[in-house]
Amino acid sequence: IPEISNTYFSLDFTQYVIQAILQYAKEVYVDNLSKKEDARDNFQCCLILEEAHTLVPENLGVGGDYGASKAVIDKISQIALQGRKYRVGFILVSQRTATVKKTVLNQCNTMIAFRAYDETSFTFLSNYFGDEYVREIIHLKNDGDSRYVIVSGKAVVADRPIIVEVKK
């Protein structure tokens, strides 16, 4: 995408790419079912939405055409919700969870949080990690070659959030 702002073009382009990938995944799934093969064997895809707040924003503000923008954002969100069934996963990357559509964020099965300072992100993350862990987010260290993150969800074996060192 030529620009990172949430223009109607970037939203529309993202929708068409994601929709095409999901359509292909559905065709592979149906084709495998008709051949009595395991429908999960032949295709899997993980899409990374960098700057997710520009592609699935919580609040609209795209070119003044809120109706058209809302429809595209809702379509992207719906695809993200359906994708897992067809082995299409998403990684959302954003500096502020407050500005990413909550319908999509709530589908995340693993959350990784770097050091943060804004209260709106803390509110969302406290629902995910719990208040005691969110209070630690502002104290996570960034030492030269390492950063520390709080991780919770299916990607970790622990029953509660853990702090992990991530080396450059």
Tab-separated table of C-alpha atoms in Angstrom, residues 21-139:
chain	number	residue	atom	x	y	z
A	21	ILE	CA	-7.189	-14.828	0.093
A	22	LEU	CA	-10.240	-15.921	2.063
A	23	GLN	CA	-12.065	-16.899	-1.140
A	24	TYR	CA	-9.089	-19.017	-2.216
A	25	ALA	CA	-8.948	-20.645	1.236
A	26	LYS	CA	-12.664	-21.467	1.035
A	27	GLU	CA	-12.226	-23.033	-2.417
A	28	VAL	CA	-9.346	-25.203	-1.184
A	29	TYR	CA	-11.413	-26.188	1.844
A	30	VAL	CA	-14.475	-27.164	-0.237
A	31	ASP	CA	-12.319	-28.919	-2.854
A	32	ASN	CA	-10.643	-31.025	-0.156
A	33	LEU	CA	-13.995	-31.907	1.385
A	34	SER	CA	-15.284	-33.125	-1.966
A	35	LYS	CA	-12.179	-35.324	-2.343
A	36	LYS	CA	-12.698	-36.621	1.208
A	37	GLU	CA	-9.310	-35.203	2.191
A	38	ASP	CA	-8.605	-33.348	5.371
A	39	ALA	CA	-9.642	-29.824	4.420
A	40	ARG	CA	-6.911	-28.399	6.639
A	41	ASP	CA	-3.955	-30.052	4.941
A	42	ASN	CA	-3.336	-27.942	1.850
A	43	PHE	CA	-3.604	-24.292	2.774
A	44	GLN	CA	-2.837	-21.977	5.599
A	45	CYS	CA	-1.992	-18.308	5.601
A	46	CYS	CA	-1.091	-15.680	8.162
A	47	LEU	CA	-1.707	-12.052	7.225
A	48	ILE	CA	0.102	-9.303	9.092
A	49	LEU	CA	-1.770	-6.032	9.384
A	50	GLU	CA	0.963	-3.581	10.305
A	51	GLU	CA	-0.410	-0.281	11.576
A	52	ALA	CA	-3.718	-2.074	12.154
A	53	HIS	CA	-5.319	1.126	13.405
A	54	THR	CA	-5.229	2.438	9.822
A	55	LEU	CA	-6.824	-0.692	8.305
A	56	VAL	CA	-9.376	-1.631	10.969
A	57	PRO	CA	-9.868	1.587	12.903
A	58	GLU	CA	-12.272	1.806	15.815
A	59	ASN	CA	-13.399	5.293	14.842
A	60	LEU	CA	-14.083	6.429	11.331
A	61	GLY	CA	-12.425	9.415	9.835
A	62	VAL	CA	-11.698	8.363	6.303
A	63	GLY	CA	-12.193	11.016	3.693
A	64	GLY	CA	-15.524	12.201	5.092
A	65	ASP	CA	-17.450	9.330	3.463
A	66	TYR	CA	-18.314	7.537	6.685
A	67	GLY	CA	-20.919	5.208	5.192
A	68	ALA	CA	-18.623	3.745	2.542
A	69	SER	CA	-15.664	3.597	4.945
A	70	LYS	CA	-17.724	1.887	7.624
A	71	ALA	CA	-18.894	-0.737	5.141
A	72	VAL	CA	-15.313	-1.542	4.079
A	73	ILE	CA	-14.038	-1.661	7.663
A	74	ASP	CA	-16.940	-3.900	8.646
A	75	LYS	CA	-16.132	-6.191	5.700
A	76	ILE	CA	-12.457	-6.437	6.706
A	77	SER	CA	-13.548	-7.182	10.270
A	78	GLN	CA	-15.957	-9.878	9.114
A	79	ILE	CA	-13.243	-11.530	7.036
A	80	ALA	CA	-10.925	-11.479	10.052
A	81	LEU	CA	-13.644	-13.156	12.113
A	82	GLN	CA	-14.286	-15.887	9.508
A	83	GLY	CA	-10.686	-16.497	8.489
A	84	ARG	CA	-9.687	-18.880	11.249
A	85	LYS	CA	-12.220	-21.468	10.070
A	86	TYR	CA	-10.379	-21.628	6.731
A	87	ARG	CA	-6.883	-21.421	8.229
A	88	VAL	CA	-6.384	-17.750	7.460
A	89	GLY	CA	-4.916	-16.081	10.526
A	90	PHE	CA	-4.067	-12.500	11.326
A	91	ILE	CA	-1.365	-10.726	13.253
A	92	LEU	CA	-2.390	-7.203	14.170
A	93	VAL	CA	0.350	-4.703	14.945
A	94	SER	CA	-0.532	-1.344	16.426
A	95	GLN	CA	0.926	1.155	18.818
A	96	ARG	CA	-2.470	1.876	20.366
A	97	THR	CA	-5.137	-0.739	20.955
A	98	ALA	CA	-7.595	2.080	21.636
A	99	THR	CA	-7.723	2.943	17.948
A	100	VAL	CA	-8.163	-0.609	16.597
A	101	LYS	CA	-11.660	-2.019	16.075
A	102	LYS	CA	-12.556	-3.965	19.209
A	103	THR	CA	-14.522	-6.590	17.258
A	104	VAL	CA	-11.239	-7.656	15.656
A	105	LEU	CA	-9.061	-7.250	18.768
A	106	ASN	CA	-11.401	-9.423	20.803
A	107	GLN	CA	-10.780	-12.287	18.360
A	108	CYS	CA	-7.052	-12.302	19.108
A	109	ASN	CA	-6.104	-15.497	20.887
A	110	THR	CA	-2.672	-14.201	21.900
A	111	MET	CA	-1.780	-10.691	22.992
A	112	ILE	CA	1.753	-9.304	23.196
A	113	ALA	CA	2.179	-5.900	24.833
A	114	PHE	CA	5.319	-3.816	24.835
A	115	ARG	CA	5.852	-0.916	27.201
A	116	ALA	CA	2.995	1.567	26.953
A	117	TYR	CA	1.846	4.726	28.661
A	118	ASP	CA	-1.633	5.608	27.385
A	119	GLU	CA	-4.654	5.018	29.602
A	120	THR	CA	-6.966	3.930	26.771
A	121	SER	CA	-4.684	0.999	25.926
A	122	PHE	CA	-4.484	0.088	29.608
A	123	THR	CA	-8.263	-0.116	29.800
A	124	PHE	CA	-8.441	-2.642	26.962
A	125	LEU	CA	-5.380	-4.599	28.076
A	126	SER	CA	-6.598	-4.877	31.672
A	127	ASN	CA	-9.573	-6.844	30.368
A	128	TYR	CA	-7.135	-9.171	28.630
A	129	PHE	CA	-4.227	-9.424	31.114
A	130	GLY	CA	-5.751	-8.230	34.383
A	131	ASP	CA	-5.045	-5.043	36.316
A	132	GLU	CA	-1.941	-6.306	38.136
A	133	TYR	CA	-0.140	-7.056	34.854
A	134	VAL	CA	-1.230	-3.864	33.150
A	135	ARG	CA	0.287	-1.854	36.005
A	136	GLU	CA	3.623	-3.454	35.065
A	137	ILE	CA	3.466	-2.393	31.404
A	138	ILE	CA	4.920	1.060	32.099
A	139	HIS	CA	7.824	-0.608	33.945
